[in-house]
Coordinates of C-alpha atoms in Angstrom, one line a residue:
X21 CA -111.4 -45.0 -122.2
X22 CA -113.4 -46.0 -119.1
X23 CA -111.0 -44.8 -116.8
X24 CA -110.6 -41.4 -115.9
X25 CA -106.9 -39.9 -116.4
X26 CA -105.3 -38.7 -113.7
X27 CA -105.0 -34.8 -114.9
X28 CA -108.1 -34.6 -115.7
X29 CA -110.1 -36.3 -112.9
X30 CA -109.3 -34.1 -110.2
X31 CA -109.8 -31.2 -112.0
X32 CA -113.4 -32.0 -113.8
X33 CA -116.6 -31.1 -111.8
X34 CA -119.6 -32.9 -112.7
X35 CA -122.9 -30.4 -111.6
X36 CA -126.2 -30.2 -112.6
X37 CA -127.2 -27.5 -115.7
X38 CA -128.3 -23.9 -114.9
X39 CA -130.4 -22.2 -116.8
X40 CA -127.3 -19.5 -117.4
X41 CA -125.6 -22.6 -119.5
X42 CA -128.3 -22.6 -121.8
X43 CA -126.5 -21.2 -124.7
X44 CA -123.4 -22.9 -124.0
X45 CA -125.2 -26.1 -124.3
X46 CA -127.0 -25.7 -127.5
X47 CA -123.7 -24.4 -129.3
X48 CA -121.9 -27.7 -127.7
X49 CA -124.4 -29.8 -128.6
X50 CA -124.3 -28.8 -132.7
X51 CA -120.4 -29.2 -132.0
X52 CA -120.7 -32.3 -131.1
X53 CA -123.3 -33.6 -133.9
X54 CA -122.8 -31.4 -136.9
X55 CA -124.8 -34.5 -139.0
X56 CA -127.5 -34.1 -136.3
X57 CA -127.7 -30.1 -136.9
X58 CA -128.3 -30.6 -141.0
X59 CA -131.3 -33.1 -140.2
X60 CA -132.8 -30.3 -137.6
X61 CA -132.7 -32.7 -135.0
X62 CA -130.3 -30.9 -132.4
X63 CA -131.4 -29.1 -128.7
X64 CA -132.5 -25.4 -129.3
X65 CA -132.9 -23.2 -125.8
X66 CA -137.0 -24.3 -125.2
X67 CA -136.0 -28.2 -125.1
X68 CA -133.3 -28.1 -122.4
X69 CA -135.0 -24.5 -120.0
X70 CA -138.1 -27.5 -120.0
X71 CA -135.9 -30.1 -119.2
X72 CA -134.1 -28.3 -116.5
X73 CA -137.7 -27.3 -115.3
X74 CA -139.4 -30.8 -115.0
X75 CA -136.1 -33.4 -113.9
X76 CA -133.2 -31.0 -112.9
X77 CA -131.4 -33.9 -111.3
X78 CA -131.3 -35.7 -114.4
X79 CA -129.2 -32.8 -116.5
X80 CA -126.2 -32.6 -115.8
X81 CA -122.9 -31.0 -117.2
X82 CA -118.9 -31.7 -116.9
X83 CA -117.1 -28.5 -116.5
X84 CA -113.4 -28.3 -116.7
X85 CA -112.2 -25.2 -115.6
X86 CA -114.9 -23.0 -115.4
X87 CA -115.7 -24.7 -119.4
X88 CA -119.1 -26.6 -119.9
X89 CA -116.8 -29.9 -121.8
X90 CA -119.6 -32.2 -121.9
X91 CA -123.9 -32.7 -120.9
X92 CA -126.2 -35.9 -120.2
X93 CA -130.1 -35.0 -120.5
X94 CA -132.1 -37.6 -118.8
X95 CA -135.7 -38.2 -117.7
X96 CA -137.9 -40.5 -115.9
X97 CA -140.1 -43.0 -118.0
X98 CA -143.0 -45.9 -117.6
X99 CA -141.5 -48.3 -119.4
X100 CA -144.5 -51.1 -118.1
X101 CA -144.2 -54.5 -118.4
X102 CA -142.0 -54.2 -121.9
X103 CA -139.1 -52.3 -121.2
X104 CA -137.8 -53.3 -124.5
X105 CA -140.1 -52.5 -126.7
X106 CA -139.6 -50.8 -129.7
X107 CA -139.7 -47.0 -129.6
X108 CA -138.6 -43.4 -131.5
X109 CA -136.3 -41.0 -129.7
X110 CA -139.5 -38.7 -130.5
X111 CA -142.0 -40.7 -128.6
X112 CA -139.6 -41.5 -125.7
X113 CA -138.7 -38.1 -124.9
X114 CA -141.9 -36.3 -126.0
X115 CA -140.4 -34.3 -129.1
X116 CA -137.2 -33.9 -127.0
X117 CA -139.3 -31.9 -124.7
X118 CA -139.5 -34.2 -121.7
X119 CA -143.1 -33.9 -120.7
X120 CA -143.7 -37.3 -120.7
X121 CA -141.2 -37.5 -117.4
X122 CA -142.5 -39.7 -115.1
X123 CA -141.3 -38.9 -111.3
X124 CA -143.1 -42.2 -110.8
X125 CA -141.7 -44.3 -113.2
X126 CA -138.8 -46.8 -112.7
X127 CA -136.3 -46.5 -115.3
X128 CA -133.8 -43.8 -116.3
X129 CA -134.0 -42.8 -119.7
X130 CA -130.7 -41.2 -121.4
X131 CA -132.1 -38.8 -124.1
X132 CA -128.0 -37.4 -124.8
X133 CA -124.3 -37.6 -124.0
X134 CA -122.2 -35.3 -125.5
X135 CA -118.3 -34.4 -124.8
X136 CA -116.2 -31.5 -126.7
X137 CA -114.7 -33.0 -129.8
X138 CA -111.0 -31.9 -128.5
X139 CA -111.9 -33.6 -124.9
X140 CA -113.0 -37.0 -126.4
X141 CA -111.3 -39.9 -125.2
X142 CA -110.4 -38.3 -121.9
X143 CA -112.2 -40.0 -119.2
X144 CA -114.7 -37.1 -119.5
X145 CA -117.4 -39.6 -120.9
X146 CA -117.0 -42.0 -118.3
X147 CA -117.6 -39.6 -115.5
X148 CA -121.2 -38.2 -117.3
X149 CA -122.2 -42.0 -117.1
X150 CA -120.6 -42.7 -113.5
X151 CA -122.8 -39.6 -112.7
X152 CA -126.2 -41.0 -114.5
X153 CA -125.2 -44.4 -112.5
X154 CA -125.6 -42.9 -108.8
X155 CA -128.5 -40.6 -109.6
X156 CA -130.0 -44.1 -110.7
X157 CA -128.9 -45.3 -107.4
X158 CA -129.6 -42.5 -105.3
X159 CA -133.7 -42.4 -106.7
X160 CA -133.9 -46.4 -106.5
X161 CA -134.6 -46.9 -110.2
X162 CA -134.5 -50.1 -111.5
X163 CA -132.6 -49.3 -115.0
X164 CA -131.0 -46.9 -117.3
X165 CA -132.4 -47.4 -121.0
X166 CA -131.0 -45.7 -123.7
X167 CA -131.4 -45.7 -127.8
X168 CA -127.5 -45.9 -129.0
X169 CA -126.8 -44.4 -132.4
X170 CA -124.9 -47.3 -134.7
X171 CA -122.7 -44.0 -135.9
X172 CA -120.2 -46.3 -138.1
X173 CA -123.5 -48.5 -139.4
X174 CA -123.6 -46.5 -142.6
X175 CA -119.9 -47.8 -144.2
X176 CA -122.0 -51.3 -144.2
X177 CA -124.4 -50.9 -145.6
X178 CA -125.9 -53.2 -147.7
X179 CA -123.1 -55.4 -146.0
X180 CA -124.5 -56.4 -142.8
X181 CA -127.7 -56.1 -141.1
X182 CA -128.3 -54.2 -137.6
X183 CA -128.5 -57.1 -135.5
X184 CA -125.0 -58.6 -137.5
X185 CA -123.5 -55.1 -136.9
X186 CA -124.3 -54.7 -133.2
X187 CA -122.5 -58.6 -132.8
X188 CA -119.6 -57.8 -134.6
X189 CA -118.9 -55.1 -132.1
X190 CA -119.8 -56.9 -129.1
X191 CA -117.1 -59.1 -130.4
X192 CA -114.6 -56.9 -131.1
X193 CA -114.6 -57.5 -134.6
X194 CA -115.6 -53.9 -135.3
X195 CA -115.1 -50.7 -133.6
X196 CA -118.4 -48.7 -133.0
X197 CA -117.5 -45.4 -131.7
X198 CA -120.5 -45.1 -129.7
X199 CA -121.4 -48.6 -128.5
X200 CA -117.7 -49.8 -128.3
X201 CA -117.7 -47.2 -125.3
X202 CA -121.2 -48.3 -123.8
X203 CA -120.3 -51.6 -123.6
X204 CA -117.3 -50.2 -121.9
X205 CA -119.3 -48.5 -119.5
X206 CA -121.0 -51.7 -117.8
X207 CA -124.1 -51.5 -120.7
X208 CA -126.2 -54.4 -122.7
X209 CA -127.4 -54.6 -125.9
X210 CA -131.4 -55.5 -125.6
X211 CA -132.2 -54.9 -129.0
X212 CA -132.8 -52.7 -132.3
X213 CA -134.7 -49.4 -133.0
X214 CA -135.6 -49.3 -136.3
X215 CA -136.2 -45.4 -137.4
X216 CA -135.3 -44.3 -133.7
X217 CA -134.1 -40.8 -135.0
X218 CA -132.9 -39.1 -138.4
X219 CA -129.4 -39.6 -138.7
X220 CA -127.2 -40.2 -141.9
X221 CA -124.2 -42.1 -139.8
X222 CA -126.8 -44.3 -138.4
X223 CA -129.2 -45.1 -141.0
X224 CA -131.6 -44.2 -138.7
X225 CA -130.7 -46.9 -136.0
X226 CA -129.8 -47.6 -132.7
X227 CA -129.2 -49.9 -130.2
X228 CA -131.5 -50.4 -127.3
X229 CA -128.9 -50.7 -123.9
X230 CA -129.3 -50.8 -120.5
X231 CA -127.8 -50.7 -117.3
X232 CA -129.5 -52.7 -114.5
X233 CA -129.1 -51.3 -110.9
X234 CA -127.4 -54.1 -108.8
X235 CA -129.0 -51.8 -105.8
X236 CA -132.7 -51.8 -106.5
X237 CA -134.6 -52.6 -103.6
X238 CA -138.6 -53.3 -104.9
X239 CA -139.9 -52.9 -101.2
X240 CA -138.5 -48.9 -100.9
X241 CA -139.3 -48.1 -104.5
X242 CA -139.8 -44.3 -103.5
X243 CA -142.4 -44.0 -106.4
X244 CA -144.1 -47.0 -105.6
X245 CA -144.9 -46.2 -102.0
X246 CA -146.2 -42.5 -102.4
X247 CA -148.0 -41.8 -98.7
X248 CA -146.3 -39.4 -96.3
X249 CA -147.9 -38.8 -92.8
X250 CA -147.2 -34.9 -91.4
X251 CA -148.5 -34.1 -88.0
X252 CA -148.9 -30.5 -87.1
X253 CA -148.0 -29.2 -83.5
X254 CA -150.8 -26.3 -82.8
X255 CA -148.6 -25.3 -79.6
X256 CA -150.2 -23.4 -77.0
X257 CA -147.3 -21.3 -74.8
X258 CA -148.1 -20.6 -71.2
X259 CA -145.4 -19.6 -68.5
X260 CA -143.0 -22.4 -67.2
X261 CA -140.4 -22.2 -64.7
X262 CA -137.1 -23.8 -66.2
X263 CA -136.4 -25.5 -69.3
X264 CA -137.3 -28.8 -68.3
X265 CA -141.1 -27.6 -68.4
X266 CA -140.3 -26.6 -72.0
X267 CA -138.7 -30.0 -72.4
X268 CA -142.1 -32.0 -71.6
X269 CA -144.8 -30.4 -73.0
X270 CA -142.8 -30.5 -76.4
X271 CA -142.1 -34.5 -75.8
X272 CA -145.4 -35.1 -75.0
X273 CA -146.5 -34.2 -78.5
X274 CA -143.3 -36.0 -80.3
X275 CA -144.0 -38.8 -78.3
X276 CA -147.8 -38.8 -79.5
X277 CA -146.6 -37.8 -83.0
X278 CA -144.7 -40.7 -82.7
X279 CA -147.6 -43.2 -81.7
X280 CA -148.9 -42.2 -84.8
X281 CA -146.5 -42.6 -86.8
X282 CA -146.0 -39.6 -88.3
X283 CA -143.1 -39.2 -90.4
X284 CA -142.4 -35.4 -90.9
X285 CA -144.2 -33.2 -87.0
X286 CA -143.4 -29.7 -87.6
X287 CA -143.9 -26.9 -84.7
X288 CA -144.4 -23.1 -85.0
X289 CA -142.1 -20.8 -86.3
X290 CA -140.6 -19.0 -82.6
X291 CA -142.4 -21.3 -80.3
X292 CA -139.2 -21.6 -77.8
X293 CA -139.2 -18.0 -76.9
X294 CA -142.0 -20.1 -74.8
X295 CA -138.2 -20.5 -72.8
X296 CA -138.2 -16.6 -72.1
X297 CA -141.2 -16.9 -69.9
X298 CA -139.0 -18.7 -67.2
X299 CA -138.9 -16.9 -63.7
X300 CA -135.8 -14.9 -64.5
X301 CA -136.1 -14.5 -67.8
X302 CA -139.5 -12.5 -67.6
X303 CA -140.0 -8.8 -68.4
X304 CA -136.6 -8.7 -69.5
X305 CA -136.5 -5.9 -72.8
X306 CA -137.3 -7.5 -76.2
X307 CA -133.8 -7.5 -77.4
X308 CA -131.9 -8.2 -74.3
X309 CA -134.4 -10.9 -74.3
X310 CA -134.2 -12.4 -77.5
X311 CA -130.6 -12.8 -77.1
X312 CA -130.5 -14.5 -73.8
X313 CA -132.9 -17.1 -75.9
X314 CA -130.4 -17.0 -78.5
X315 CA -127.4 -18.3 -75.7
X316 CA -129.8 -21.0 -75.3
X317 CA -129.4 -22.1 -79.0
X318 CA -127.0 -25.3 -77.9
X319 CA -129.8 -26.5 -75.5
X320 CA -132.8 -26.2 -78.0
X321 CA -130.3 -28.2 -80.2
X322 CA -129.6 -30.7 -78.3
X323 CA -133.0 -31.1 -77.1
X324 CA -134.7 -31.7 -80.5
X325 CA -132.3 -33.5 -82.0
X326 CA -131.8 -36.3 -79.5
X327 CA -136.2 -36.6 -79.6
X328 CA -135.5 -37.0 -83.4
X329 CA -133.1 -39.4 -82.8
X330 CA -134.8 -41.5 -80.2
X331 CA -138.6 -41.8 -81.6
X332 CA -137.0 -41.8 -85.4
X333 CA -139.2 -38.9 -86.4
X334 CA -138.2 -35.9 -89.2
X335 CA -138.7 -33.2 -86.8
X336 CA -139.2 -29.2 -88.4
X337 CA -137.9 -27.7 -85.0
X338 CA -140.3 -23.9 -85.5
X339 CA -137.7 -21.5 -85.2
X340 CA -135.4 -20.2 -82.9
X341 CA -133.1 -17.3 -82.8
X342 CA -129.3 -17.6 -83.7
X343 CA -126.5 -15.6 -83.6
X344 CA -123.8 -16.2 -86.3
X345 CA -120.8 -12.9 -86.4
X346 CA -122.6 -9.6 -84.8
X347 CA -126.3 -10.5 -86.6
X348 CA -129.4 -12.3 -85.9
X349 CA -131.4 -14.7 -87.3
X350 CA -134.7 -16.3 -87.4
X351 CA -133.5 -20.4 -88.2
X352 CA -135.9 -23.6 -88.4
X353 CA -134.1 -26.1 -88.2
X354 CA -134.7 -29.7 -89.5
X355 CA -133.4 -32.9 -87.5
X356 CA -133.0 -36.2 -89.2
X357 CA -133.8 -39.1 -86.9
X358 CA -130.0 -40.5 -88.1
X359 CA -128.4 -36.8 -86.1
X360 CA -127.7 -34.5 -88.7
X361 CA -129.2 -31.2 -89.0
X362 CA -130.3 -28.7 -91.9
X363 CA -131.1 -25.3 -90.8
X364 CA -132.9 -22.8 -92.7
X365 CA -132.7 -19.2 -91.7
X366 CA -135.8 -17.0 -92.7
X367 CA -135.7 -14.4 -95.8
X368 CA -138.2 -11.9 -95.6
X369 CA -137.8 -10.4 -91.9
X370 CA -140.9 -8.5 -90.8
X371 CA -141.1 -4.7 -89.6
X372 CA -141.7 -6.1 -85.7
X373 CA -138.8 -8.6 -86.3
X374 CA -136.7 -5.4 -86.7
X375 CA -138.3 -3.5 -84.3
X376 CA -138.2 -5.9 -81.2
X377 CA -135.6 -7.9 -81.9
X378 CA -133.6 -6.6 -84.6
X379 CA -133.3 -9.7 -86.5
X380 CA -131.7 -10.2 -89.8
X381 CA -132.6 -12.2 -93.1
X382 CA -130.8 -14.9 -94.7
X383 CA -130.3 -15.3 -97.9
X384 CA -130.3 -19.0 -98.5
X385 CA -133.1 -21.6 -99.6
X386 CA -132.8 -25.3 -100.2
X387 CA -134.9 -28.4 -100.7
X388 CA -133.7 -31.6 -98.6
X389 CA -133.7 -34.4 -100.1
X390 CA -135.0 -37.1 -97.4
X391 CA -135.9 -40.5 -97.5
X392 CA -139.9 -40.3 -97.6
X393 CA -139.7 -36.5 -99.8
X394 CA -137.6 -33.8 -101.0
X395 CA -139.1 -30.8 -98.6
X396 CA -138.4 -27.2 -98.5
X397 CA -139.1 -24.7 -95.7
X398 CA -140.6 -21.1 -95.8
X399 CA -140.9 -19.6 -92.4
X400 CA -144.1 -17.6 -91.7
X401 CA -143.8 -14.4 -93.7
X402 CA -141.5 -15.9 -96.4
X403 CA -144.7 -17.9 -97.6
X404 CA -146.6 -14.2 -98.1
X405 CA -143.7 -13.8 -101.5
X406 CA -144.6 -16.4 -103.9
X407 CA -141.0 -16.6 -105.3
X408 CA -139.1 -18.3 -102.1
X409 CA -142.2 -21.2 -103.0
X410 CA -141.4 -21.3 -106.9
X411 CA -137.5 -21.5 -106.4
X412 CA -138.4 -24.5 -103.9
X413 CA -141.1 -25.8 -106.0
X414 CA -139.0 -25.7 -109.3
X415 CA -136.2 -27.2 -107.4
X416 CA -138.0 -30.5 -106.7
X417 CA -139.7 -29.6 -103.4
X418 CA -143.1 -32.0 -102.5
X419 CA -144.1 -30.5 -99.1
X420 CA -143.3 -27.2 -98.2
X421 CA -143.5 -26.7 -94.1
X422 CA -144.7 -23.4 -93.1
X423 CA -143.9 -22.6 -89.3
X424 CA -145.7 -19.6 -88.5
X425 CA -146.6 -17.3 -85.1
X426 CA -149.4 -14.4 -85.6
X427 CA -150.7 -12.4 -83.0
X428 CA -153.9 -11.9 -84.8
X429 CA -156.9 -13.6 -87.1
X430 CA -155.4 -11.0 -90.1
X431 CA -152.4 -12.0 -89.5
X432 CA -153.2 -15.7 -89.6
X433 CA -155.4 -15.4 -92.8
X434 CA -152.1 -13.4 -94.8
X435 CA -150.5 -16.7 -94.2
X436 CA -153.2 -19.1 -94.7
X437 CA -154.8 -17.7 -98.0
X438 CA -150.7 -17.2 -99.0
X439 CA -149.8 -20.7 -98.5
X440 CA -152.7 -22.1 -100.2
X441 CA -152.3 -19.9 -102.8
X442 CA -148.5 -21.6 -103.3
X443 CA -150.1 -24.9 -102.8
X444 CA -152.2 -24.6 -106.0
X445 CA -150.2 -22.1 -108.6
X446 CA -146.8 -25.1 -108.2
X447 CA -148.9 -28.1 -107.7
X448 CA -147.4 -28.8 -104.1
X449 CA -148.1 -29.4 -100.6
X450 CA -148.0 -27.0 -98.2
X451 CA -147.9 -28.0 -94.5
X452 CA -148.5 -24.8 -91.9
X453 CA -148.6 -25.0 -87.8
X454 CA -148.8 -21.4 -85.6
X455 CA -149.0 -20.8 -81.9
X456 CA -151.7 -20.1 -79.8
X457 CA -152.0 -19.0 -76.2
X458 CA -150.4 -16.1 -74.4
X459 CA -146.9 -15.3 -73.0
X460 CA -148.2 -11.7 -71.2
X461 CA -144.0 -11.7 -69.2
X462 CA -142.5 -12.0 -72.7
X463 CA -142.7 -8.5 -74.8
X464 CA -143.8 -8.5 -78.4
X465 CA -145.2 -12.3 -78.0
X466 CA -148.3 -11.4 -75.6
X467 CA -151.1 -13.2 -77.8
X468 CA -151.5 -15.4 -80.5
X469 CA -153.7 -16.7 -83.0
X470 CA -153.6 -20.0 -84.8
X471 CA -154.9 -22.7 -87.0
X472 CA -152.7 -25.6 -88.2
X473 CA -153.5 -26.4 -91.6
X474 CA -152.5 -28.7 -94.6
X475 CA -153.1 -27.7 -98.2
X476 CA -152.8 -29.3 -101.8
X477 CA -153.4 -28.6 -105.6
X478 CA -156.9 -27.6 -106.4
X479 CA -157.6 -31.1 -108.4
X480 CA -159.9 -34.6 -108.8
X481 CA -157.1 -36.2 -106.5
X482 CA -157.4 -34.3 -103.5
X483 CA -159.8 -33.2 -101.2
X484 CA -162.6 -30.9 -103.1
X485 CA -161.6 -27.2 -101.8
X486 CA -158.2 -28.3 -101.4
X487 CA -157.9 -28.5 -98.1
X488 CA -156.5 -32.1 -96.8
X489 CA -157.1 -31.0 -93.4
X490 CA -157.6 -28.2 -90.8
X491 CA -157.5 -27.6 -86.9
X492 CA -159.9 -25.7 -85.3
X493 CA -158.7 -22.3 -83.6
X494 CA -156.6 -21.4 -81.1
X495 CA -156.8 -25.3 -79.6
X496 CA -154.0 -27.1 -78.6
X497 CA -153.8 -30.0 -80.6
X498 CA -152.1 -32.3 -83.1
X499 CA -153.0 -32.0 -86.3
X500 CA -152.1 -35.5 -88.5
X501 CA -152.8 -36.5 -92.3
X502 CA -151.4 -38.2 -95.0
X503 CA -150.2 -37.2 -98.0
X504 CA -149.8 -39.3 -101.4
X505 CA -146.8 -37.7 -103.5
X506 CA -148.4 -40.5 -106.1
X507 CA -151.7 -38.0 -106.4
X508 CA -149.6 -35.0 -106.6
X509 CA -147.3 -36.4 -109.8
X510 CA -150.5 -37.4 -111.4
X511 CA -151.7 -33.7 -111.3
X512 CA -148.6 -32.6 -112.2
X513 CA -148.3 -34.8 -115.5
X514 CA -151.7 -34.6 -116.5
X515 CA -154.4 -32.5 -114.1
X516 CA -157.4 -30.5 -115.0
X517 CA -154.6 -27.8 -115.4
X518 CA -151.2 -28.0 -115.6
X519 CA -149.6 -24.8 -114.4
X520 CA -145.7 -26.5 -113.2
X521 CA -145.7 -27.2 -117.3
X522 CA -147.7 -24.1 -118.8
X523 CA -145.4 -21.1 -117.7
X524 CA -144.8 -19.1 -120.4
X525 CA -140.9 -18.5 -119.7
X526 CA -141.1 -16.9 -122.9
X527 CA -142.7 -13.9 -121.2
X528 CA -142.0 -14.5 -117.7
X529 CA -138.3 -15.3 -116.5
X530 CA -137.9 -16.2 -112.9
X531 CA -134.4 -15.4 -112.0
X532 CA -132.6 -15.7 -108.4
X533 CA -129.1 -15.2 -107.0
X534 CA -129.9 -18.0 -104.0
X535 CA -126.2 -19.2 -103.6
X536 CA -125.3 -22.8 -104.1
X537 CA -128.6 -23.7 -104.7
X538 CA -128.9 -28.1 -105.4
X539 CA -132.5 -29.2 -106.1
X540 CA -130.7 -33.0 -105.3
X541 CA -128.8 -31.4 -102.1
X542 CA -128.2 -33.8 -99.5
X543 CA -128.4 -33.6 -96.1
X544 CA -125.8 -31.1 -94.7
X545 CA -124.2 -31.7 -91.5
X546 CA -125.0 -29.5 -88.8
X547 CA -124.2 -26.6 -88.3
X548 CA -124.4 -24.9 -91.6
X549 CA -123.0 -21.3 -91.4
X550 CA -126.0 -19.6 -93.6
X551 CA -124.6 -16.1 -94.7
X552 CA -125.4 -13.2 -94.2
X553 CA -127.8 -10.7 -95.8
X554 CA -126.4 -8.6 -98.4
X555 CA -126.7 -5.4 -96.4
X556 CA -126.3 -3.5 -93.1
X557 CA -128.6 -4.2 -90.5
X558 CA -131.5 -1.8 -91.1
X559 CA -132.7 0.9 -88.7
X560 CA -135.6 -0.8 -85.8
X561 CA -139.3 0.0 -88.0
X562 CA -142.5 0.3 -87.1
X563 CA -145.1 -2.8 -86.5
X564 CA -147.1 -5.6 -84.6
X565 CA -145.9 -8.8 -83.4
X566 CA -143.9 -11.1 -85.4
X567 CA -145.4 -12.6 -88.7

């Protein structure tokens, strides 16, 4: 039963749950457990939309062509210094809700596996708990932990005790449906739970198991270390002659970011077109412009991602335009000190975008999962829509980096006031850095106003008008603070308000059509080919300067 069967293991995709398998989940899961449904004790649609909301990583599903066949639901817990303590499946999982998930605990908790009666015994099982194993590995938990139901208990009763059962099958004397296959699946017996959960099969029993990571490393304990350092770049353009200007004023502030160890330096959204103010690049018309900048793409690259490289430093390159087909867009792109690359192309395209440059939107979002957080990035006007910050937020983001370039104090205040606003309604960070200076050869980027700013929930834990810190205007500088992801879990769990867990989905749906969107995605290789938007390019519009 522990191995996986040749026809089926190429052909069974293991993904996490979507909020559109709600109902296929809940009718699997009374499939699966008719005993549970008479005893009430079954998911209904609230439990598993909550679960999907607070741990998405932690749900997963086994399709097998295009069919949900099986589901795991797990969650984070505290177990302290007794892991094995005795405990209900009510008190472990909250009432099967989840809010008791503790992003900063250490052990795994599996709440439910379930597999299609008619796809039993077909490796399917194995896979959900392969899957559970690696996001135990991938998060740096120390355990998985789960309450086993004794399902074949109940045809000894009065014959053996728990504890005499539970032997008898780690012996092989008698088959346990259930734990037979746990033990199968690498798992230990720690114990009895007495009145774990309502269940005639079990008497109301289980067995306490649990996996031990053989990769747990204390010292990088992700929850355990909780402070991130950010440095803003508040970059002031001015006319250069060739690119290898560009190239040192934007070393000099890696290399100082760098010297203060800062582990995430993000620079403004557009501040290469700093590039179009070389000798024979000036006065040239804003789009004939924009795409000799965009021919430079390769050069930017290379440029960024070798400073990431050499002073080991998560770098949010701004933005810069790219060409992909006959379209343009607005990308940031993020380089990982190990050389790949995750670009993000910008959404909401502003009327002088258009107008000047006739740039495009793109239509995909993502949080990257990285060593020190899981980030997500909204570039300048995208922040002004609060849904591109609740898809991130919702997907697992901790920071969200906000390159922006304003021409003007309203402009900059639309984008400040936004991104603290996103800071506080999904209990996140929000990092922001703008240009300043003037570019008076370069059309549509003639002045700019800027303030580099960092902002977090509105709680005890942070700083009292929730702002962690702030530049002052239109100075070149670098802007550098440290956040603790510890403080924002804490207000997330259990703040003066709570608002990640008191949506009311029952009124408000949030829905999106953001393709292969993975709150867990991993870092993608460069170049990603980010699609296109859904439409033709619209007609130039009217407005100011980029936003």
């Amino acid at each position: 039963m522990g191995q996986v069967k040749q026809d089926y293991s190429d052909r069974v995709h293991i993904r996490e749950a979507r909020r559109e398998d709600i109902d296929s989940l809940v009718r699997l899961n009374k499939l699966c457990f008719p005993s549970m449904v008479e005893e009430n004790v079954v998911w209904v649609p609230a439990h598993l939309a909550t679960h999907m909301r607070l741990f998405p990583q932690g749900q997963l599903v086994a399709e097998l062509d295009g069919r949900i066949v099986g589901a795991v639901a797990s969650l984070i817990v505290d177990v302290g210094n007794d892991p094995y303590r005795p405990h209900t499946y009510a008190g472990i999982t909250d009432g099967g809700f989840f809010y008791n998930h503790n992003p900063q605990g250490d052990t795994l908790y599996g709440a439910d596996v379930y597999v299609h009666p008619e796809m039993q015994g077909k490796g399917i099982g194995h896979l959900l708990y392969e899957a559970r194993r690696q996001l135990c590995r991938k998060l740096n938990l120390r355990r998985i932990l789960a309450g086993g139901r004794l399902v074949g208990y109940s045809r000894y009763r009065g014959q053996l005790s728990p504890e005499d059962y539970v032997r008898k099958v780690e012996n092989g004397d008698i088959p346990d449906r259930v734990l037979t296959f746990q033990l199968r699946e690498g798992f230990v017996v720690r114990g009895i739970l007495r009145n774990y959960i309502t269940d005639p099969q079990s008497l109301n029993h289980a067995s306490l198991i649990e996996w031990l990571n053989p990769d747990f490393r204390e010292s990088d304990h992700v929850h355990g270390l909780g402070k991130v350092r950010v440095g803003c770049v508040q970059y002031q353009v001015r006319k250069i002659e060739n690119f290898d200007d560009f190239a040192e004023q934007v070393d000099y502030f890696v290399e100082t970011a760098c010297d203060y160890r800062v582990d995430f330096l993000v620079f403004p959204e557009f501040f290469s077109v700093q590039l179009l103010s070389q000798r024979e690049l000036r006065k040239l018309p804003s789009r004939e412009g924009i795409r000799r900048l965009a021919n430079l793409e390769k050069e930017f690259m290379e440029l960024m991602g070798s400073m990431a490289r050499d002073y080991g430093i998560h770098i949010v390159g701004g933005s810069h335009p790219m060409i992909r087909g006959d379209r343009m867009y607005n990308v940031s792109p993020l380089f990982i000190p190990g050389g790949e690359t995750v670009l993000q192309p910008k959404i909401h395209i502003t009327p002088a975008e258009k107008r000047y440059w006739g740039i495009d939107g793109g239509n995909q979002l993502q949080v990257i999962s990285t060593p020190k957080a899981r980030i997500g990035i909204t570039i300048c006007y995208d922040v002004e829509f609060p849904e591109t910050a609740r898809f991130l937020a919702d997907e697992g983001a901790e920071i969200i980096f906000v390159p922006y370039c304003t021409d003007d104090r309203q402009g900059y205040l639309r984008v400040r006031y936004c991104a603290q606003a996103r800071a506080i309604e999904n209990q996140v960070y929000v990092v922001t850095s703008g240009i300043i200076g003037n570019l008076p050869s370069v059309p549509a980027m003639d002045i700019h106003y800027g303030r580099a700013g960092i902002f977090t929930p509105s709680d005890f834990e942070f700083a009292r008008d929730g702002i962690q810190a702030e530049a002052d205007s239109n100075v070149e500088m670098l802007l550098v603070s440290d956040l603790d992801l510890n403080d924002l879990y804490r207000s997330q769990a259990a703040g003066s308000v709570t608002p990640k867990l008191d949506r009311r989905s029952d009124l408000f749906q949030f829905h999106h059509s953001i393709p292969d969107s993975k709150s867990s995605q991993s870092l993608i290789a460069n170049p990603i080919q980010f699609p296109p938007a859904g439409d033709e390019r619209n007609d130039p519009g009217s407005g100011g300067a980029p936003e």
